[in-house]
Every structure is written in structure tokens, then in C-alpha cells.
Amino acid sequence: MTASEPMVVNDVAAIAWATAERPKGVAFGLSADIASAQEGRHAIASAWRGGLGAACVDRSDGRSTVISSEAGHTPFAIISEDDWQMAKACVTRHGDASYERILFDLMDGQMLHRRLEARELLDTFATLLGRYVAEVVLTFTAFDGIYLCGSVFDQIVTAQLGPLFRAAFEGHGKFKPKLQQTPTQLFPLADGSLNGLSILYSRFAAR
């Protein structure tokens, strides 16, 4: 049908291709005129009811290359006693403690170490998601910025928790100056995967 070998493309990687030319997003939890750390790489993080995903767009050699990942399963970073109790409860339930496990147990109303409700639950969710997105940026050294997409980020905007998310995103010790210069933008998902696949196909067809 295609007269060539088929390509298998991760859904998040397809969305990453849609950001290859750096489309303008909506500033998320920060000033729109923040300076970028400019490392030639940007990332994408998706969060929806089904889980987390991340990919990186590398432009350091003058052309765009997308790096796929399973970053949703990044091990949960413990920075407080409350985190420790949460991680232990997650290991008991699932056998491991990743950001995806913990965030979506919370979303599904599962009680981990103690019951979180109402505003505390929303605040915890925004904080943990901010920490996860920072891990994505640091893993890929994607200091040129990160696009955020999916219904979970939309919910954070609706709850006006962007600043809390951003504070957690920046709170990484010696990396704080770099992260303070790393833009976080909301990327609308209208046909994002299909747009990305179209861009990818056009690039391969031109070879």
C-alpha cells in the first residue's frame, strides 16, 4: 500500500513531531516573555486519564529528530516524609513507585498513605506533576522549553494551579536557575498526533 516499509510511531512522539517547528503555545504557570535556556532541544509531556508520556525534539545538529521514551514510568523522587509514605503505599499496591502510578492512583481516588481530598488533592496533584515535568526536562536536557498537552494540564489551568505547578517545576536545587529559564507552554491537542504524522511523512517522502 505504501510502497515502503511501514513506520511504527509512538502516539506521544507523533505529537512531538507536531512541535518540531516550535509553534506558539500558551504560557503555563509563568510569564510569557521568559527567556529560554537555549540548548537546542525541547520536550513534550502529555498527561491524560490513561497515563503520562514524554518525548524530546533534538534540533542541535540543524535538523529535527524525535526521541521517544517511556518517561511516564520515571521513578518517583522522594523529597519529604510524606513522599516516603506515599511511595511505600504505591510499592505495596503495584510493586514499584513511578510518577505515573502515584499520579493516576490519586486521580482514580485511590488512597495511598492517607486520604487527600478537595483542595489538598488538587494541590498535591499539581505539585507532583510539576516535579515530573522537571524530571523530563532534566533527563532530556531539554532546556529550550517543554510543551504540555492533555486533559490533566487543562484541569490544572481551570483550577488556577499553574503557579503551584511552576514552583514545583523550578524547585530542583542547583538546577533551579536553568529551570527558571525553561518555558512551559500549553499545547492545544486539536489533531496533534495527525499533524505530527503528516510532518514526519513529508520529511521521509522528501528524502
mmCIF file of C-alpha atoms in Angstrom:
data_model
loop_
_atom_site.group_PDB
_atom_site.id
_atom_site.type_symbol
_atom_site.label_atom_id
_atom_site.label_comp_id
_atom_site.label_asym_id
_atom_site.label_seq_id
_atom_site.Cartn_x
_atom_site.Cartn_y
_atom_site.Cartn_z
ATOM 1 C CA MET A 1 0.000 0.000 0.000
ATOM 2 C CA THR A 2 2.785 2.450 0.864
ATOM 3 C CA ALA A 3 5.489 1.049 -1.455
ATOM 4 C CA SER A 4 7.877 1.172 1.506
ATOM 5 C CA GLU A 5 8.415 -0.308 4.939
ATOM 6 C CA PRO A 6 5.759 0.884 7.432
ATOM 7 C CA MET A 7 6.764 3.083 10.370
ATOM 8 C CA VAL A 8 5.535 2.467 13.894
ATOM 9 C CA VAL A 9 5.294 5.778 15.759
ATOM 10 C CA ASN A 10 4.557 6.231 19.438
ATOM 11 C CA ASP A 11 1.499 8.481 19.949
ATOM 12 C CA VAL A 12 3.434 10.961 22.100
ATOM 13 C CA ALA A 13 6.289 11.007 19.582
ATOM 14 C CA ALA A 14 3.733 11.864 16.890
ATOM 15 C CA ILE A 15 2.608 14.874 18.937
ATOM 16 C CA ALA A 16 6.269 15.811 19.407
ATOM 17 C CA TRP A 17 6.668 15.945 15.622
ATOM 18 C CA ALA A 18 3.805 18.472 15.580
ATOM 19 C CA THR A 19 6.020 20.754 17.704
ATOM 20 C CA ALA A 20 9.133 20.316 15.548
ATOM 21 C CA GLU A 21 8.879 23.842 14.118
ATOM 22 C CA ARG A 22 8.263 25.356 17.568
ATOM 23 C CA PRO A 23 4.638 26.527 17.259
ATOM 24 C CA LYS A 24 3.489 29.170 19.712
ATOM 25 C CA GLY A 25 1.842 27.717 22.790
ATOM 26 C CA VAL A 26 0.108 29.302 25.772
ATOM 27 C CA ALA A 27 2.379 30.237 28.670
ATOM 28 C CA PHE A 28 1.712 27.842 31.550
ATOM 29 C CA GLY A 29 2.288 28.999 35.117
ATOM 30 C CA LEU A 30 4.817 31.713 34.197
ATOM 31 C CA SER A 31 5.366 34.982 32.389
ATOM 32 C CA ALA A 32 5.008 34.668 28.610
ATOM 33 C CA ASP A 33 8.298 36.524 27.996
ATOM 34 C CA ILE A 34 10.562 34.192 29.983
ATOM 35 C CA ALA A 35 14.000 33.722 28.452
ATOM 36 C CA SER A 36 14.817 30.246 27.136
ATOM 37 C CA ALA A 37 17.992 28.468 28.247
ATOM 38 C CA GLN A 38 18.511 27.600 24.526
ATOM 39 C CA GLU A 39 20.051 24.134 24.438
ATOM 40 C CA GLY A 40 18.753 23.106 21.012
ATOM 41 C CA ARG A 41 16.283 20.633 22.497
ATOM 42 C CA HIS A 42 12.695 20.922 23.642
ATOM 43 C CA ALA A 43 10.404 18.288 25.105
ATOM 44 C CA ILE A 44 6.747 17.389 25.228
ATOM 45 C CA ALA A 45 4.875 15.959 28.206
ATOM 46 C CA SER A 46 1.367 14.585 27.923
ATOM 47 C CA ALA A 47 -0.985 13.758 30.764
ATOM 48 C CA TRP A 48 -4.451 12.362 30.270
ATOM 49 C CA ARG A 49 -6.721 9.896 32.024
ATOM 50 C CA GLY A 50 -4.750 6.945 30.660
ATOM 51 C CA GLY A 51 -1.282 7.957 31.844
ATOM 52 C CA LEU A 52 1.824 10.059 31.272
ATOM 53 C CA GLY A 53 4.038 10.318 28.220
ATOM 54 C CA ALA A 54 7.092 12.281 27.132
ATOM 55 C CA ALA A 55 9.296 12.762 24.088
ATOM 56 C CA CYS A 56 12.107 15.082 23.034
ATOM 57 C CA VAL A 57 12.760 17.062 19.847
ATOM 58 C CA ASP A 58 16.505 17.423 19.215
ATOM 59 C CA ARG A 59 17.460 20.264 16.860
ATOM 60 C CA SER A 60 21.116 20.519 17.879
ATOM 61 C CA ASP A 61 22.518 19.358 14.505
ATOM 62 C CA GLY A 62 20.336 21.638 12.376
ATOM 63 C CA ARG A 63 17.557 19.130 11.733
ATOM 64 C CA SER A 64 14.776 17.809 13.912
ATOM 65 C CA THR A 65 14.922 14.322 15.427
ATOM 66 C CA VAL A 66 12.323 12.990 17.847
ATOM 67 C CA ILE A 67 13.455 10.810 20.755
ATOM 68 C CA SER A 68 10.697 8.556 22.114
ATOM 69 C CA SER A 69 10.600 7.361 25.704
ATOM 70 C CA GLU A 70 8.642 5.619 28.438
ATOM 71 C CA ALA A 71 9.237 8.533 30.793
ATOM 72 C CA GLY A 72 5.830 8.159 32.428
ATOM 73 C CA HIS A 73 7.435 5.346 34.396
ATOM 74 C CA THR A 74 10.169 7.617 35.785
ATOM 75 C CA PRO A 75 10.810 6.507 39.389
ATOM 76 C CA PHE A 76 9.099 8.741 41.923
ATOM 77 C CA ALA A 77 11.581 11.131 43.576
ATOM 78 C CA ILE A 78 11.236 11.259 47.373
ATOM 79 C CA ILE A 79 11.962 14.629 48.989
ATOM 80 C CA SER A 80 9.841 14.502 52.170
ATOM 81 C CA GLU A 81 8.469 12.105 54.761
ATOM 82 C CA ASP A 82 5.042 12.428 53.140
ATOM 83 C CA ASP A 83 6.566 11.351 49.805
ATOM 84 C CA TRP A 84 8.191 8.378 51.509
ATOM 85 C CA GLN A 85 4.883 7.187 52.940
ATOM 86 C CA MET A 86 3.202 7.671 49.562
ATOM 87 C CA ALA A 87 5.935 5.720 47.755
ATOM 88 C CA LYS A 88 5.756 2.816 50.225
ATOM 89 C CA ALA A 89 1.991 2.570 49.763
ATOM 90 C CA CYS A 90 2.429 2.619 45.981
ATOM 91 C CA VAL A 91 5.037 -0.173 46.099
ATOM 92 C CA THR A 92 2.676 -2.245 48.239
ATOM 93 C CA ARG A 93 -0.104 -1.850 45.654
ATOM 94 C CA HIS A 94 1.859 -2.054 42.392
ATOM 95 C CA GLY A 95 5.328 -3.406 43.140
ATOM 96 C CA ASP A 96 7.011 -0.129 42.130
ATOM 97 C CA ALA A 97 6.618 3.615 42.620
ATOM 98 C CA SER A 98 6.611 5.739 39.464
ATOM 99 C CA TYR A 99 5.121 9.158 38.837
ATOM 100 C CA GLU A 100 2.503 7.566 36.606
ATOM 101 C CA ARG A 101 1.443 5.059 39.254
ATOM 102 C CA ILE A 102 1.140 7.673 42.003
ATOM 103 C CA LEU A 103 -0.484 10.442 39.966
ATOM 104 C CA PHE A 104 -3.147 8.193 38.494
ATOM 105 C CA ASP A 105 -3.879 6.400 41.735
ATOM 106 C CA LEU A 106 -4.644 9.884 43.068
ATOM 107 C CA MET A 107 -6.766 10.707 40.017
ATOM 108 C CA ASP A 108 -8.737 7.474 40.410
ATOM 109 C CA GLY A 109 -9.450 8.258 44.061
ATOM 110 C CA GLN A 110 -7.201 5.517 45.440
ATOM 111 C CA MET A 111 -5.953 6.185 48.965
ATOM 112 C CA LEU A 112 -2.192 5.762 49.169
ATOM 113 C CA HIS A 113 -0.741 6.751 52.555
ATOM 114 C CA ARG A 114 -3.643 8.959 53.748
ATOM 115 C CA ARG A 115 -6.805 10.374 52.278
ATOM 116 C CA LEU A 116 -6.372 13.506 50.200
ATOM 117 C CA GLU A 117 -9.486 15.461 49.363
ATOM 118 C CA ALA A 118 -10.694 18.678 47.751
ATOM 119 C CA ARG A 119 -8.068 21.418 47.521
ATOM 120 C CA GLU A 120 -5.260 19.384 49.117
ATOM 121 C CA LEU A 121 -5.716 16.691 46.472
ATOM 122 C CA LEU A 122 -5.574 19.243 43.622
ATOM 123 C CA ASP A 123 -2.547 20.972 45.137
ATOM 124 C CA THR A 124 -0.715 17.667 45.573
ATOM 125 C CA PHE A 125 -1.512 16.644 42.019
ATOM 126 C CA ALA A 126 -0.256 19.936 40.540
ATOM 127 C CA THR A 127 2.908 19.780 42.657
ATOM 128 C CA LEU A 128 3.773 16.189 41.715
ATOM 129 C CA LEU A 129 3.067 16.888 38.058
ATOM 130 C CA GLY A 130 5.379 19.908 38.178
ATOM 131 C CA ARG A 131 8.136 17.759 39.648
ATOM 132 C CA TYR A 132 7.584 15.094 36.992
ATOM 133 C CA VAL A 133 7.790 17.603 34.115
ATOM 134 C CA ALA A 134 11.054 18.918 35.566
ATOM 135 C CA GLU A 135 12.415 15.352 35.562
ATOM 136 C CA VAL A 136 11.529 15.123 31.840
ATOM 137 C CA VAL A 137 13.392 18.361 31.084
ATOM 138 C CA LEU A 138 16.462 17.296 33.075
ATOM 139 C CA THR A 139 16.525 13.785 31.585
ATOM 140 C CA PHE A 140 16.482 15.102 28.013
ATOM 141 C CA THR A 141 18.442 18.333 28.828
ATOM 142 C CA ALA A 142 15.519 19.995 27.024
ATOM 143 C CA PHE A 143 16.171 23.487 28.384
ATOM 144 C CA ASP A 144 14.765 25.140 25.265
ATOM 145 C CA GLY A 145 11.291 24.528 26.700
ATOM 146 C CA ILE A 146 8.569 21.942 27.142
ATOM 147 C CA TYR A 147 5.102 21.674 25.635
ATOM 148 C CA LEU A 148 2.342 20.325 27.882
ATOM 149 C CA CYS A 149 -0.715 18.630 26.417
ATOM 150 C CA GLY A 150 -3.658 16.594 27.602
ATOM 151 C CA SER A 151 -6.765 16.944 29.728
ATOM 152 C CA VAL A 152 -4.889 16.868 33.043
ATOM 153 C CA PHE A 153 -2.999 20.070 32.234
ATOM 154 C CA ASP A 154 -6.290 21.641 31.127
ATOM 155 C CA GLN A 155 -7.718 20.816 34.548
ATOM 156 C CA ILE A 156 -4.781 22.475 36.295
ATOM 157 C CA VAL A 157 -5.409 25.624 34.284
ATOM 158 C CA THR A 158 -9.118 25.541 35.182
ATOM 159 C CA ALA A 159 -8.228 25.185 38.884
ATOM 160 C CA GLN A 160 -5.764 28.110 38.561
ATOM 161 C CA LEU A 161 -2.891 25.963 39.817
ATOM 162 C CA GLY A 162 -0.365 26.975 37.161
ATOM 163 C CA PRO A 163 1.805 28.951 39.631
ATOM 164 C CA LEU A 164 1.914 25.992 42.060
ATOM 165 C CA PHE A 165 2.893 23.666 39.212
ATOM 166 C CA ARG A 166 5.614 26.097 38.133
ATOM 167 C CA ALA A 167 7.026 26.452 41.668
ATOM 168 C CA ALA A 168 7.366 22.656 41.915
ATOM 169 C CA PHE A 169 8.882 22.540 38.415
ATOM 170 C CA GLU A 170 11.605 25.019 39.346
ATOM 171 C CA GLY A 171 12.414 23.573 42.778
ATOM 172 C CA HIS A 172 15.372 21.358 41.886
ATOM 173 C CA GLY A 173 18.369 22.640 43.869
ATOM 174 C CA LYS A 174 21.344 23.541 41.699
ATOM 175 C CA PHE A 175 19.248 23.176 38.529
ATOM 176 C CA LYS A 176 16.806 25.877 39.626
ATOM 177 C CA PRO A 177 18.479 28.686 37.584
ATOM 178 C CA LYS A 178 18.250 26.580 34.407
ATOM 179 C CA LEU A 179 14.662 25.552 35.074
ATOM 180 C CA GLN A 180 13.660 29.148 35.817
ATOM 181 C CA GLN A 181 14.698 29.955 32.237
ATOM 182 C CA THR A 182 12.900 26.944 30.739
ATOM 183 C CA PRO A 183 9.486 27.858 29.274
ATOM 184 C CA THR A 184 6.475 25.662 29.989
ATOM 185 C CA GLN A 185 3.746 26.066 27.368
ATOM 186 C CA LEU A 186 0.305 24.548 26.985
ATOM 187 C CA PHE A 187 -0.027 22.946 23.547
ATOM 188 C CA PRO A 188 -3.573 22.539 22.182
ATOM 189 C CA LEU A 189 -4.183 18.946 21.132
ATOM 190 C CA ALA A 190 -6.515 19.505 18.153
ATOM 191 C CA ASP A 191 -5.369 16.757 15.758
ATOM 192 C CA GLY A 192 -1.892 16.949 17.309
ATOM 193 C CA SER A 193 -0.950 13.339 16.518
ATOM 194 C CA LEU A 194 -2.227 13.533 12.937
ATOM 195 C CA ASN A 195 -0.421 16.834 12.339
ATOM 196 C CA GLY A 196 2.796 15.308 13.653
ATOM 197 C CA LEU A 197 2.464 12.212 11.478
ATOM 198 C CA SER A 198 1.866 14.438 8.449
ATOM 199 C CA ILE A 199 5.082 16.364 9.190
ATOM 200 C CA LEU A 200 7.020 13.121 9.701
ATOM 201 C CA TYR A 201 5.684 11.567 6.487
ATOM 202 C CA SER A 202 6.519 14.710 4.484
ATOM 203 C CA ARG A 203 10.105 14.638 5.749
ATOM 204 C CA PHE A 204 10.590 10.989 4.824
ATOM 205 C CA ALA A 205 8.880 11.403 1.451
ATOM 206 C CA ALA A 206 11.262 14.247 0.590
ATOM 207 C CA ARG A 207 14.321 12.009 1.020
#
